[in-house]
């Protein structure tokens, strides 16, 4: 047995418990599901579930007859009672025989009415018969531990559940089907071949490794690195699809930030007045513009704060400057730039430097209906990389141009269904980047004719980092970090 498999088996022993949880969301619903997995599942089901097919509806004793052996994957209608024989609810009960189940263990699924009381009572009765309450994500963790799915698929389950829009949903479905796993496994297989060849050459150091062999290894590692980099570079579009483009509207008070927010949302979401300092906290909303998910934030106008509340609001606005993908800076075009404007422009510049090209900046010279004092060139001088527009938001003019610019900026990075693997997971991205770095190290070591041991070590590390993605080489901390984010009952 390989070391990896052995490790998995040791872990499995810890999971010999029978676990149970309510798998549907809290609250009232049409139906609610309690799920149980583990060796006691079948015996608990036989004890508490009485199918109507076994006898008269009123006679639970008769229906609970010992000889009831449920057919796997067969839906039975009957009653579920507690350990005292008191009926809790009419339910549909399904038995999944191991290994043909989600967890590869015996599973019993109890579909009751969506009554929180029924569900709680059913769960309690399972526990009193020897099951224990499952931890968050434990069913999926079992599916992973028992080798039914890999770690990237387990994560896809969670992404699927939490997907809010079509794009992340589509990506999750792909990942759930094992597409990412397949690609990673293929790359790892190539690396394994290379490792074998390197090892042979290390083991027989006398036979000087041929010049040609060196060049072949370099070429092959380069191709592998390209593949790894390609998947890693999909992370940006993946992130946008999953989280939306973080777009913040900033500027000094009274320039029209909330007016822009409302115009984009098409509703009076933020309060607009001519009193500077109207918006005191940030307001965040999701919008979809031509299929691009945008997370739009209206912030408090940045100035010397009048009081503590405003100060907190302004601090938040400043934080947004640094954490956004796109900044929309508004200035009042009907008057000269004020000191406050210059201060904000400085902040934007700093954020731009910090972000290393990732931050997009749009400046709109607003209120051009009452004056055109500020010229586009002036702003261009101050922020050379910004896109400069004009608007008159009070006349509903200019918001669309701003959105179009956002669309242009990101359309290169948007997700389409034809694209191959797109990663949305920070953990995967980090592992891929690490793997790519180790591949570079291996290539450089080969080029420099360093000892083959060096090449072997770095190639092996590249191999292991890829293994983290699918869970082959993921340590306990990684697994815990992945599964603790799950919801209960999944
Ligand atoms: N003339 C003119 N007035 C505008 C325009 N856009 C906004 N205003 C007005 O400017 C005032 C301030 O607008 P807001 O949208 O509240 O400005 P803000 O930037 O959110 O202000 P704070 O929340 O105080 O930071 C309101 O009276 C708006 O009606 C415009 O294009 N032209
Ligand atoms: Mg405002």
Tab-separated table of C-alpha atoms and ligand atoms in Angstrom, residues 251-260 262 270-280 298-303 330 366-370 391-397, ligand 1:
chain	number	residue	atom	x	y	z
A	251	UNK	CA	-14.651	61.508	-3.757
A	252	UNK	CA	-15.013	64.436	-1.427
A	253	UNK	CA	-18.453	65.257	-0.033
A	254	UNK	CA	-21.239	66.506	-2.272
A	255	UNK	CA	-19.688	65.632	-5.639
A	256	UNK	CA	-22.544	63.256	-6.555
A	257	UNK	CA	-21.378	59.801	-5.386
A	258	UNK	CA	-24.748	58.745	-4.027
A	259	UNK	CA	-26.441	60.184	-7.108
A	260	UNK	CA	-24.296	57.850	-9.218
A	262	UNK	CA	-28.767	55.466	-7.289
A	270	UNK	CA	-28.713	56.145	-1.031
A	271	UNK	CA	-29.832	59.455	0.408
A	272	UNK	CA	-28.940	62.379	-1.810
A	273	UNK	CA	-28.950	65.948	-0.457
A	274	UNK	CA	-26.981	69.064	-1.089
A	275	UNK	CA	-25.583	68.839	2.448
A	276	UNK	CA	-21.943	67.739	2.310
A	277	UNK	CA	-21.406	64.656	4.450
A	278	UNK	CA	-24.785	63.078	3.725
A	279	UNK	CA	-23.448	59.537	3.353
A	280	UNK	CA	-21.804	58.560	6.604
A	298	UNK	CA	-21.013	54.183	-2.254
A	299	UNK	CA	-18.684	55.636	0.353
A	300	UNK	CA	-18.699	58.580	2.705
A	301	UNK	CA	-17.219	61.740	1.192
A	302	UNK	CA	-13.604	62.075	2.272
A	303	UNK	CA	-12.738	65.304	4.135
A	330	UNK	CA	-15.944	61.795	-8.819
A	366	UNK	CA	-19.438	65.617	-12.681
A	367	UNK	CA	-21.887	68.515	-12.628
A	368	UNK	CA	-20.830	69.704	-16.073
A	369	UNK	CA	-24.372	71.095	-16.428
A	370	UNK	CA	-23.437	73.959	-14.127
A	391	UNK	CA	-21.045	63.420	-16.370
A	392	UNK	CA	-24.096	65.302	-15.342
A	393	UNK	CA	-25.695	62.853	-13.017
A	394	UNK	CA	-28.526	65.169	-12.118
A	395	UNK	CA	-29.552	64.937	-15.770
A	396	UNK	CA	-29.078	61.153	-15.670
A	397	UNK	CA	-26.119	61.525	-17.958
B	1	LIG	N1	-26.019	70.288	-10.863
B	1	LIG	C1	-25.735	69.070	-10.547
B	1	LIG	N2	-25.942	68.614	-9.311
B	1	LIG	C2	-25.663	67.340	-9.017
B	1	LIG	C3	-25.140	66.471	-9.983
B	1	LIG	N3	-24.944	65.284	-9.397
B	1	LIG	C4	-25.343	65.410	-8.124
B	1	LIG	N4	-25.783	66.656	-7.874
B	1	LIG	C5	-26.293	67.200	-6.635
B	1	LIG	O1	-25.222	67.335	-5.707
B	1	LIG	C6	-25.705	67.129	-4.379
B	1	LIG	C7	-24.883	66.067	-3.696
B	1	LIG	O2	-25.138	64.825	-4.320
B	1	LIG	P1	-24.855	63.462	-3.600
B	1	LIG	O3	-25.105	62.406	-4.594
B	1	LIG	O4	-25.587	63.384	-2.312
B	1	LIG	O5	-23.308	63.626	-3.305
B	1	LIG	P2	-22.330	62.686	-2.467
B	1	LIG	O6	-21.039	62.714	-3.144
B	1	LIG	O7	-22.954	61.383	-2.222
B	1	LIG	O8	-22.204	63.482	-1.109
B	1	LIG	P3	-21.805	62.944	0.353
B	1	LIG	O9	-22.637	61.766	0.649
B	1	LIG	O10	-22.109	64.092	1.213
B	1	LIG	O11	-20.357	62.645	0.325
B	1	LIG	C8	-27.167	66.770	-4.502
B	1	LIG	O12	-27.926	67.944	-4.284
B	1	LIG	C9	-27.297	66.309	-5.958
B	1	LIG	O13	-28.580	66.496	-6.476
B	1	LIG	C10	-24.929	66.964	-11.304
B	1	LIG	O14	-24.473	66.289	-12.229
B	1	LIG	N5	-25.226	68.266	-11.521
